[in-house]
Tab-separated table of C-alpha atoms in Angstrom:
chain	number	residue	atom	x	y	z
S	14	UNK	CA	98.709	117.645	62.947
S	15	UNK	CA	100.607	115.404	65.327
S	16	UNK	CA	99.756	111.795	66.218
S	17	UNK	CA	101.796	109.965	68.844
S	18	UNK	CA	101.252	106.382	69.875
S	19	UNK	CA	102.233	105.863	73.505
S	20	UNK	CA	102.755	102.118	73.701
S	21	UNK	CA	103.079	100.253	76.993
S	22	UNK	CA	104.723	96.878	76.448
S	23	UNK	CA	103.698	95.119	79.653
S	24	UNK	CA	100.041	95.765	78.819
S	25	UNK	CA	100.524	95.521	75.044
S	26	UNK	CA	98.433	98.704	75.007
S	27	UNK	CA	98.459	101.784	72.815
S	28	UNK	CA	97.234	105.169	74.035
S	29	UNK	CA	97.170	108.085	71.601
S	30	UNK	CA	98.062	111.769	71.787
S	31	UNK	CA	96.588	113.781	68.883
S	32	UNK	CA	97.277	117.480	68.465
S	33	UNK	CA	96.156	120.083	65.938
S	34	UNK	CA	96.461	123.852	66.138
S	35	UNK	CA	96.861	123.973	69.916
S	36	UNK	CA	94.102	121.455	70.723
S	37	UNK	CA	94.705	117.914	71.981
S	38	UNK	CA	92.690	114.701	72.127
S	39	UNK	CA	93.786	111.707	74.193
S	40	UNK	CA	92.479	108.259	73.283
S	41	UNK	CA	92.450	105.391	75.832
S	42	UNK	CA	94.891	106.995	78.316
S	43	UNK	CA	96.882	105.050	80.877
S	44	UNK	CA	95.959	105.524	84.523
S	45	UNK	CA	98.989	107.736	85.240
S	46	UNK	CA	97.970	110.811	83.259
S	47	UNK	CA	100.434	113.546	84.163
S	48	UNK	CA	102.508	112.621	81.111
S	49	UNK	CA	99.706	113.791	78.813
S	50	UNK	CA	99.231	117.041	80.715
S	51	UNK	CA	102.974	117.743	80.620
S	52	UNK	CA	103.163	116.996	76.899
S	53	UNK	CA	100.305	119.365	76.107
S	54	UNK	CA	101.742	122.090	78.340
S	55	UNK	CA	105.147	121.768	76.694
S	56	UNK	CA	103.483	122.392	73.326
S	57	UNK	CA	101.376	125.297	74.676
S	58	UNK	CA	98.316	123.214	73.836
S	59	UNK	CA	95.110	122.340	75.690
S	60	UNK	CA	93.551	118.917	76.138
S	61	UNK	CA	90.068	119.302	74.632
S	62	UNK	CA	88.742	115.720	74.554
S	63	UNK	CA	89.340	112.386	76.275
S	64	UNK	CA	88.074	109.619	74.001
S	65	UNK	CA	87.446	106.078	75.225
S	66	UNK	CA	86.908	103.310	72.684
S	67	UNK	CA	85.052	101.137	75.243
S	68	UNK	CA	85.094	100.063	78.882
S	69	UNK	CA	88.471	98.356	79.023
S	70	UNK	CA	88.786	95.022	80.805
S	71	UNK	CA	92.546	94.516	80.763
S	72	UNK	CA	93.659	97.794	82.358
S	73	UNK	CA	92.317	100.758	84.312
S	74	UNK	CA	92.213	103.758	82.007
S	75	UNK	CA	93.121	107.292	83.094
S	76	UNK	CA	90.003	109.047	81.840
S	77	UNK	CA	88.558	109.976	85.252
S	78	UNK	CA	91.773	111.480	86.641
S	79	UNK	CA	92.611	113.218	83.365
S	80	UNK	CA	89.162	114.843	83.279
S	81	UNK	CA	89.625	116.029	86.863
S	82	UNK	CA	93.008	117.543	86.030
S	83	UNK	CA	92.047	119.229	82.748
S	84	UNK	CA	88.285	119.735	82.713
S	85	UNK	CA	88.154	117.997	79.328
S	86	UNK	CA	85.026	115.892	78.719
S	87	UNK	CA	85.190	112.102	78.611
S	88	UNK	CA	83.636	110.795	75.396
S	89	UNK	CA	82.205	107.294	74.949
S	90	UNK	CA	80.267	105.809	72.080
S	91	UNK	CA	76.569	104.835	72.132
S	92	UNK	CA	75.294	102.420	74.815
S	93	UNK	CA	77.881	103.479	77.409
S	94	UNK	CA	76.462	104.105	80.891
S	95	UNK	CA	79.272	105.258	83.204
S	96	UNK	CA	78.661	106.415	86.772
S	97	UNK	CA	80.532	109.693	86.167
S	98	UNK	CA	79.809	112.611	83.859
S	99	UNK	CA	80.607	111.793	80.248
S	100	UNK	CA	79.513	112.770	76.773
S	101	UNK	CA	77.821	109.794	75.111
S	102	UNK	CA	78.427	110.331	71.418
S	103	UNK	CA	75.964	109.504	68.669
S	104	UNK	CA	77.041	107.249	65.838
S	105	UNK	CA	78.610	109.538	63.247
S	106	UNK	CA	79.019	112.470	65.624
S	107	UNK	CA	81.892	114.758	64.602
S	108	UNK	CA	84.345	116.395	67.026
S	109	UNK	CA	86.431	119.340	65.829
S	110	UNK	CA	90.051	119.360	66.962
S	111	UNK	CA	92.009	122.294	65.609
S	112	UNK	CA	92.076	121.850	61.841
S	113	UNK	CA	91.055	118.167	61.890
S	114	UNK	CA	88.010	116.169	62.971
S	115	UNK	CA	87.359	112.895	64.779
S	116	UNK	CA	84.151	111.027	63.938
S	117	UNK	CA	82.648	108.447	66.295
S	118	UNK	CA	81.907	105.185	64.486
S	119	UNK	CA	79.817	102.904	66.667
S	120	UNK	CA	81.233	99.387	66.156
S	121	UNK	CA	79.613	97.054	68.733
S	122	UNK	CA	80.595	93.417	69.036
S	123	UNK	CA	83.612	93.279	71.305
S	124	UNK	CA	81.405	95.204	73.739
S	125	UNK	CA	78.134	96.932	72.967
S	126	UNK	CA	79.555	100.433	73.465
S	127	UNK	CA	82.727	99.738	71.442
S	128	UNK	CA	83.483	102.571	69.034
S	129	UNK	CA	86.247	103.589	66.661
S	130	UNK	CA	87.306	107.167	65.964
S	131	UNK	CA	87.953	108.162	62.372
S	132	UNK	CA	90.390	111.056	61.934
S	133	UNK	CA	89.916	113.278	58.888
S	134	UNK	CA	92.693	115.692	57.961
S	135	UNK	CA	92.260	119.434	57.351
S	136	UNK	CA	91.091	118.693	53.800
S	137	UNK	CA	88.369	116.342	55.042
S	138	UNK	CA	90.131	113.179	53.818
S	139	UNK	CA	89.909	109.979	55.870
S	140	UNK	CA	93.379	109.663	57.357
S	141	UNK	CA	93.462	107.287	60.367
S	142	UNK	CA	91.210	104.945	62.325
S	143	UNK	CA	91.690	104.566	66.062
S	144	UNK	CA	90.125	101.140	66.185
S	145	UNK	CA	90.153	100.291	69.890
S	146	UNK	CA	89.454	96.597	70.418
S	147	UNK	CA	87.189	96.356	67.370
S	148	UNK	CA	90.055	95.765	64.939
S	149	UNK	CA	93.579	94.673	65.805
S	150	UNK	CA	96.396	93.994	63.399
S	151	UNK	CA	95.904	90.332	62.542
S	152	UNK	CA	92.774	89.851	64.617
S	153	UNK	CA	89.565	91.372	65.986
S	154	UNK	CA	88.319	91.848	69.532
S	155	UNK	CA	87.117	88.712	71.280
S	156	UNK	CA	83.318	88.669	71.598
S	157	UNK	CA	83.003	86.761	74.862
S	158	UNK	CA	83.943	89.434	77.404
S	159	UNK	CA	80.653	91.358	77.402
S	160	UNK	CA	78.237	88.424	77.388
S	161	UNK	CA	76.907	88.968	80.893
S	162	UNK	CA	76.576	92.748	80.577
S	163	UNK	CA	74.891	92.508	77.179
S	164	UNK	CA	72.783	89.442	78.083
S	165	UNK	CA	73.922	87.802	74.842
S	166	UNK	CA	75.910	84.764	73.803
S	167	UNK	CA	79.398	85.128	72.385
S	168	UNK	CA	77.994	83.969	69.062
S	169	UNK	CA	75.428	86.764	69.047
S	170	UNK	CA	78.100	89.331	69.855
S	171	UNK	CA	80.355	87.890	67.163
S	172	UNK	CA	77.555	88.345	64.646
S	173	UNK	CA	77.177	91.984	65.656
S	174	UNK	CA	80.944	92.431	65.319
S	175	UNK	CA	80.770	90.958	61.804
S	176	UNK	CA	78.247	93.632	60.844
S	177	UNK	CA	80.306	96.415	62.448
S	178	UNK	CA	83.426	95.446	60.546
S	179	UNK	CA	81.649	95.075	57.219
S	180	UNK	CA	79.615	98.282	57.401
S	181	UNK	CA	81.935	100.667	59.288
S	182	UNK	CA	85.544	99.489	58.892
S	183	UNK	CA	85.982	97.548	55.664
S	184	UNK	CA	84.262	100.333	53.701
S	185	UNK	CA	87.201	102.665	54.442
S	186	UNK	CA	89.924	103.263	51.851
S	187	UNK	CA	92.945	100.974	51.856
S	188	UNK	CA	95.361	103.796	52.714
S	189	UNK	CA	93.624	104.703	55.986
S	190	UNK	CA	96.073	104.091	58.837
S	191	UNK	CA	94.964	101.712	61.605
S	192	UNK	CA	95.953	102.520	65.178
S	193	UNK	CA	94.693	99.663	67.423
S	194	UNK	CA	94.386	99.637	71.204
S	195	UNK	CA	96.518	96.494	71.601
S	196	UNK	CA	99.272	94.390	70.064
S	197	UNK	CA	100.743	90.926	70.615
S	198	UNK	CA	100.537	89.778	74.223
S	199	UNK	CA	97.091	91.174	74.940
S	200	UNK	CA	94.383	88.783	76.125
S	201	UNK	CA	91.747	90.850	74.285
S	202	UNK	CA	92.302	88.846	71.086
S	203	UNK	CA	93.761	85.520	69.924
S	204	UNK	CA	96.249	86.279	67.156
S	205	UNK	CA	97.464	89.855	67.480
S	206	UNK	CA	100.423	91.022	65.422
S	207	UNK	CA	103.631	92.328	66.971
S	208	UNK	CA	103.205	95.379	64.756
S	209	UNK	CA	101.332	98.283	66.341
S	210	UNK	CA	100.496	100.422	63.278
S	211	UNK	CA	99.013	99.170	60.007
S	212	UNK	CA	96.510	100.075	57.299
S	213	UNK	CA	93.029	99.063	56.251
S	214	UNK	CA	94.422	97.613	53.020
S	215	UNK	CA	96.964	95.451	54.839
S	216	UNK	CA	94.267	94.121	57.137
S	217	UNK	CA	91.903	93.310	54.293
S	218	UNK	CA	94.724	91.318	52.735
S	219	UNK	CA	96.084	89.522	55.815
S	220	UNK	CA	93.568	89.530	58.684
S	221	UNK	CA	91.616	86.253	58.716
S	222	UNK	CA	88.509	88.012	60.082
S	223	UNK	CA	88.363	90.507	57.203
S	224	UNK	CA	88.298	88.064	54.305
S	225	UNK	CA	86.124	89.508	51.557
S	226	UNK	CA	84.383	86.182	50.853
S	227	UNK	CA	83.823	85.289	54.492
S	228	UNK	CA	80.255	84.440	55.466
S	229	UNK	CA	78.676	85.525	58.728
S	230	UNK	CA	78.597	81.925	59.993
S	231	UNK	CA	82.268	81.408	59.097
S	232	UNK	CA	83.195	84.595	60.938
S	233	UNK	CA	81.300	83.589	64.056
S	234	UNK	CA	82.865	80.124	64.040
S	235	UNK	CA	86.439	81.319	63.472
S	236	UNK	CA	86.329	84.264	65.889
S	237	UNK	CA	84.918	82.178	68.739
S	238	UNK	CA	87.075	79.086	68.116
S	239	UNK	CA	89.851	78.461	70.624
S	240	UNK	CA	89.004	81.264	73.042
S	241	UNK	CA	90.657	80.658	76.411
S	242	UNK	CA	88.839	81.800	79.562
S	243	UNK	CA	89.495	85.522	80.133
S	244	UNK	CA	91.790	86.513	83.006
S	245	UNK	CA	89.991	86.671	86.340
S	246	UNK	CA	90.675	90.376	86.867
S	247	UNK	CA	88.846	91.561	83.730
S	248	UNK	CA	85.395	92.135	85.345
S	249	UNK	CA	86.978	94.150	88.155
S	250	UNK	CA	88.740	96.458	85.697
S	251	UNK	CA	85.519	97.012	83.751
S	252	UNK	CA	83.838	97.975	87.018
S	253	UNK	CA	86.569	100.489	87.891
S	254	UNK	CA	86.478	101.984	84.400
S	255	UNK	CA	82.687	102.404	84.600
S	256	UNK	CA	82.468	103.644	88.184
S	257	UNK	CA	85.735	105.528	88.808
S	258	UNK	CA	88.742	105.084	91.079
S	259	UNK	CA	91.301	106.878	93.240
S	260	UNK	CA	94.037	109.039	91.723
S	261	UNK	CA	97.138	106.838	91.458
S	262	UNK	CA	99.293	109.717	92.726
S	263	UNK	CA	97.556	109.365	96.109
S	264	UNK	CA	98.208	105.624	96.177
S	265	UNK	CA	101.910	106.162	95.513
S	266	UNK	CA	102.209	108.812	98.242
S	267	UNK	CA	100.550	106.557	100.840
S	268	UNK	CA	102.955	103.608	100.372
S	269	UNK	CA	105.772	103.568	102.938
S	270	UNK	CA	109.287	102.143	103.163
S	271	UNK	CA	109.743	99.613	105.991
S	272	UNK	CA	112.881	98.203	107.568
S	273	UNK	CA	113.044	94.372	107.571
S	274	UNK	CA	111.710	93.805	111.098
S	275	UNK	CA	108.789	96.210	110.596
S	276	UNK	CA	108.140	94.728	107.151
S	277	UNK	CA	107.924	91.236	108.680
S	278	UNK	CA	105.649	92.457	111.485
S	279	UNK	CA	103.222	94.187	109.074
S	280	UNK	CA	103.150	91.143	106.805
S	281	UNK	CA	102.158	88.951	109.755
S	282	UNK	CA	99.642	91.400	111.212
S	283	UNK	CA	97.834	92.270	107.970
S	284	UNK	CA	98.130	88.911	106.174
S	285	UNK	CA	99.596	90.896	103.296
S	286	UNK	CA	100.899	89.166	100.188
S	287	UNK	CA	104.636	89.704	99.765
S	288	UNK	CA	105.212	90.318	96.049
S	289	UNK	CA	108.817	90.119	94.843
S	290	UNK	CA	109.321	91.800	91.461
S	291	UNK	CA	113.099	91.396	91.001
S	292	UNK	CA	114.625	89.350	88.182
S	293	UNK	CA	113.829	85.629	88.390
S	294	UNK	CA	117.502	84.739	88.865
S	295	UNK	CA	117.776	87.041	91.883
S	296	UNK	CA	114.557	85.665	93.340
S	297	UNK	CA	115.755	82.076	92.895
S	298	UNK	CA	119.012	82.812	94.718
S	299	UNK	CA	117.178	84.167	97.741
S	300	UNK	CA	113.725	85.421	98.700
S	301	UNK	CA	111.442	85.923	101.681
S	302	UNK	CA	109.651	82.643	102.514
S	303	UNK	CA	106.135	82.395	101.029
S	304	UNK	CA	106.648	85.488	98.887
S	305	UNK	CA	105.331	85.333	95.320
S	306	UNK	CA	107.491	86.220	92.339
S	307	UNK	CA	106.178	88.214	89.358
S	308	UNK	CA	109.069	90.056	87.744
S	309	UNK	CA	108.632	93.713	86.859
S	310	UNK	CA	110.484	93.236	83.556
S	311	UNK	CA	108.139	90.569	82.221
S	312	UNK	CA	104.407	90.697	81.409
S	313	UNK	CA	103.989	92.032	84.924
S	314	UNK	CA	100.539	93.605	85.126
S	315	UNK	CA	98.660	90.847	83.243
S	316	UNK	CA	100.224	88.129	85.387
S	317	UNK	CA	99.372	90.033	88.559
S	318	UNK	CA	95.782	90.230	87.364
S	319	UNK	CA	95.638	86.577	86.409
S	320	UNK	CA	97.206	85.188	89.581
S	321	UNK	CA	96.256	87.525	92.455
S	322	UNK	CA	92.520	86.940	92.499
S	323	UNK	CA	91.561	89.489	95.170
S	324	UNK	CA	92.293	92.989	93.880
S	325	UNK	CA	91.804	94.367	97.411
S	326	UNK	CA	94.539	92.062	98.742
S	327	UNK	CA	97.052	94.014	100.881
S	328	UNK	CA	100.449	93.881	99.170
S	329	UNK	CA	103.995	94.427	100.408
S	330	UNK	CA	106.705	94.794	97.784
S	331	UNK	CA	110.279	93.650	97.321
S	332	UNK	CA	111.657	95.569	94.357
S	333	UNK	CA	114.929	96.343	92.610
S	334	UNK	CA	116.502	99.500	93.982
S	335	UNK	CA	114.783	102.650	92.785
S	336	UNK	CA	111.792	100.915	91.179
S	337	UNK	CA	109.337	101.119	94.054
S	338	UNK	CA	107.133	103.872	92.561
S	339	UNK	CA	107.169	102.217	89.140
S	340	UNK	CA	105.950	98.956	90.655
S	341	UNK	CA	103.104	100.622	92.566
S	342	UNK	CA	102.079	102.456	89.402
S	343	UNK	CA	102.077	99.304	87.324
S	344	UNK	CA	100.004	97.463	89.933
S	345	UNK	CA	97.464	100.284	89.821
S	346	UNK	CA	97.186	99.954	86.042
S	347	UNK	CA	95.252	96.740	86.596
S	348	UNK	CA	93.384	97.917	89.696
S	349	UNK	CA	95.602	96.680	92.538
S	350	UNK	CA	95.584	99.758	94.767
S	351	UNK	CA	96.159	98.283	98.235
S	352	UNK	CA	99.962	98.487	98.314
S	353	UNK	CA	100.935	99.002	101.953
S	354	UNK	CA	104.608	99.658	101.319
S	355	UNK	CA	107.924	98.140	100.348
S	356	UNK	CA	111.097	96.682	101.851
S	357	UNK	CA	113.546	99.500	102.473
S	358	UNK	CA	116.939	98.849	100.829
S	359	UNK	CA	115.579	95.706	99.200
S	360	UNK	CA	116.270	92.042	99.779
S	361	UNK	CA	119.912	92.617	100.771
S	362	UNK	CA	118.655	94.436	103.859
S	363	UNK	CA	116.538	91.388	104.707
S	364	UNK	CA	119.537	89.064	104.431
S	365	UNK	CA	121.793	91.356	106.436
S	366	UNK	CA	119.219	91.529	109.221
S	367	UNK	CA	119.623	87.783	109.757
S	368	UNK	CA	116.031	86.918	108.912
S	369	UNK	CA	115.226	83.568	107.309
S	370	UNK	CA	115.125	83.308	103.528
S	371	UNK	CA	114.401	80.629	100.944
S	372	UNK	CA	115.750	79.648	97.488
S	373	UNK	CA	114.532	77.843	94.380
S	374	UNK	CA	116.569	74.899	93.176
S	375	UNK	CA	117.265	74.933	89.453
S	376	UNK	CA	118.846	72.602	86.905
S	377	UNK	CA	120.039	73.201	83.369
S	378	UNK	CA	118.375	71.507	80.425
S	379	UNK	CA	121.474	69.328	80.028
S	380	UNK	CA	121.237	68.206	83.646
S	381	UNK	CA	117.562	67.394	83.101
S	382	UNK	CA	118.483	65.323	80.067
S	383	UNK	CA	120.956	63.312	82.150
S	384	UNK	CA	118.346	62.694	84.840
S	385	UNK	CA	115.775	61.610	82.253
S	386	UNK	CA	118.255	59.153	80.743
S	387	UNK	CA	118.837	57.671	84.190
S	388	UNK	CA	115.152	57.027	84.893
S	389	UNK	CA	111.612	58.387	85.049
S	390	UNK	CA	111.361	62.083	85.916
S	391	UNK	CA	108.221	64.138	86.625
S	392	UNK	CA	108.199	67.208	84.381
S	393	UNK	CA	105.407	69.785	84.075
S	394	UNK	CA	104.949	72.389	81.346
S	395	UNK	CA	103.465	75.708	82.563
S	396	UNK	CA	103.297	77.387	79.155
S	397	UNK	CA	99.989	78.262	77.529
S	398	UNK	CA	98.031	75.408	75.897
S	399	UNK	CA	98.799	76.710	72.397
S	400	UNK	CA	102.531	76.631	73.088
S	401	UNK	CA	102.235	73.128	74.499
S	402	UNK	CA	100.249	71.893	71.504
S	403	UNK	CA	102.832	73.312	69.116
S	404	UNK	CA	105.589	71.191	70.669
S	405	UNK	CA	106.421	69.760	74.077
S	406	UNK	CA	108.550	67.175	75.848
S	407	UNK	CA	107.221	63.687	75.253
S	408	UNK	CA	104.921	62.415	78.048
S	409	UNK	CA	104.970	65.751	79.882
S	410	UNK	CA	101.755	67.145	81.383
S	411	UNK	CA	100.377	70.598	80.535
S	412	UNK	CA	99.646	72.666	83.650
S	413	UNK	CA	99.299	76.275	82.367
S	414	UNK	CA	100.416	78.992	84.768
S	415	UNK	CA	97.212	80.972	84.194
S	416	UNK	CA	95.220	78.241	85.926
S	417	UNK	CA	97.885	76.698	88.154
S	418	UNK	CA	95.553	76.486	91.146
S	419	UNK	CA	93.354	74.089	89.166
S	420	UNK	CA	96.260	71.655	88.797
S	421	UNK	CA	97.627	71.480	92.337
S	422	UNK	CA	96.479	67.875	92.720
S	423	UNK	CA	98.680	66.922	89.744
S	424	UNK	CA	101.951	67.735	91.513
S	425	UNK	CA	103.601	65.082	93.703
S	426	UNK	CA	103.747	65.854	97.394
S	427	UNK	CA	107.068	64.157	98.164
S	428	UNK	CA	109.066	63.199	95.062
S	429	UNK	CA	111.001	65.909	93.282
S	430	UNK	CA	109.395	67.316	90.144
S	431	UNK	CA	110.563	69.736	87.460
S	432	UNK	CA	108.753	72.630	85.788
S	433	UNK	CA	109.523	74.758	82.756
S	434	UNK	CA	108.059	77.524	80.616
S	435	UNK	CA	109.418	79.022	77.405
S	436	UNK	CA	112.380	80.953	78.783
S	437	UNK	CA	112.453	80.825	82.594
S	438	UNK	CA	110.186	83.696	83.715
S	439	UNK	CA	106.846	81.936	84.129
S	440	UNK	CA	108.338	78.794	85.645
S	441	UNK	CA	109.780	80.816	88.529
S	442	UNK	CA	106.360	82.432	89.049
S	443	UNK	CA	104.882	78.920	89.183
S	444	UNK	CA	107.625	77.687	91.515
S	445	UNK	CA	107.031	80.593	93.892
S	446	UNK	CA	103.294	79.830	94.054
S	447	UNK	CA	103.917	76.126	94.562
S	448	UNK	CA	106.458	76.742	97.342
S	449	UNK	CA	104.023	79.126	99.041
S	450	UNK	CA	101.529	76.239	98.996
S	451	UNK	CA	104.003	73.823	100.559
S	452	UNK	CA	105.553	72.176	97.493
S	453	UNK	CA	109.223	72.519	98.418
S	454	UNK	CA	110.160	69.636	96.104
S	455	UNK	CA	109.764	71.775	92.961
S	456	UNK	CA	112.815	72.267	90.726
S	457	UNK	CA	113.024	74.899	88.006
S	458	UNK	CA	114.475	74.104	84.560
S	459	UNK	CA	116.689	77.084	83.768
S	460	UNK	CA	116.202	78.681	80.377
S	461	UNK	CA	112.931	76.851	79.806
S	462	UNK	CA	111.896	75.227	76.553
S	463	UNK	CA	114.353	77.312	74.549
S	464	UNK	CA	117.182	75.526	76.374
S	465	UNK	CA	115.447	72.138	76.189
S	466	UNK	CA	115.350	72.365	72.382
S	467	UNK	CA	119.158	72.429	72.374
S	468	UNK	CA	119.263	68.958	73.956
S	469	UNK	CA	118.327	65.459	72.737
S	470	UNK	CA	115.292	65.268	75.027
S	471	UNK	CA	112.452	63.704	73.025
S	472	UNK	CA	109.760	66.144	71.942
S	473	UNK	CA	106.398	65.812	70.221
S	474	UNK	CA	103.399	67.835	69.130
S	475	UNK	CA	100.977	65.042	69.954
S	476	UNK	CA	98.329	66.228	72.408
S	477	UNK	CA	96.653	63.829	74.767
S	478	UNK	CA	93.227	65.363	75.563
S	479	UNK	CA	93.367	64.241	79.184
S	480	UNK	CA	96.340	66.539	79.820
S	481	UNK	CA	94.507	69.690	78.701
S	482	UNK	CA	91.677	71.229	80.657
């Protein structure tokens, strides 16, 4: 028996490759599926099943393409109703895979079709639980994402999740390994651990939602408390996962390289969004006017989904050399398939062609401190509300990047203002959006809050309710 977790950091997502005696099961595959086919072929094995734990909201899964390539059936738990052919498993249904079995455990609550898969070894012993978004390490799946589809409140779904955990998950032995669908950084839960593999026993001991003495009402209250609005792209991804999508290999092959003049012409003619994915320092030193920055080496796909509201938006790319295909692939993971092409030879070609370019002004934390000592300075914090509440610069307003468009009226039109995040990535994203909307008086604080903490700038954890929306 072989179990391999294939973890994708930018999505905080775990897919699983399980092999026994020449037969393979894939659980929650990424959209680019050739890697699974190649792995099975290299082991002289055959992909027999494609298991989905639920209709994912935070990424487009690879189930449809993988089924087309291999002929393996797609398996969902009860209540699933996809538009394509799939095997809808019964609760407790057993699937033989070589010398081992996988049992579908219907665990509704996060969504109504949510299911876990319990792996039993060749001796029939419970060995591992592939828990999807039902159980994370340190948390459980948020119950507010499926309200509309299920015609229920988040409290009703949370109550169903309570029952699922108590009757299907917490009854398992402490030594059963837990393989979740997500880790820290995912928006599918509130308090996910950085660890990506755990055990039932560890979770019973440390996960707030699995307390043995917890009442149903306590669970509902704690699981629903503090939920931020889900990213705007989540419903679109659910739709693609339920209805199907184009093979990402076709999308990659259709994207073209354009010289600077052609790139500029296409951008003007198609009203395409120019997305620059280089490092934030490179973008700040020079970028195409009105282009938006979301760096490929940060939490790229989730920020694309949160900030580019139209997933059919035509996109033109500026990428680091050699990372064009990677960028297109990672856009497709969250359903952004309308990439027209990319700037041939990168931003240096744009500069050398003599075309206009823009920059972002930045100051160090020490320079900010000097300016604040000299007089009043407008500073805005684009971190998440939880980060802001933990600690922030005294008298600074919270304007979270996720919902920046809701705060545009807060920023001064003429006087210079300063923005920061935790380390410098998100603040440059915010600055690029603000500049594209005409705020050329924005100044980035280099190094973010990490650098600010090394100064004598006054900080507090006091939260004024009027600054948080």
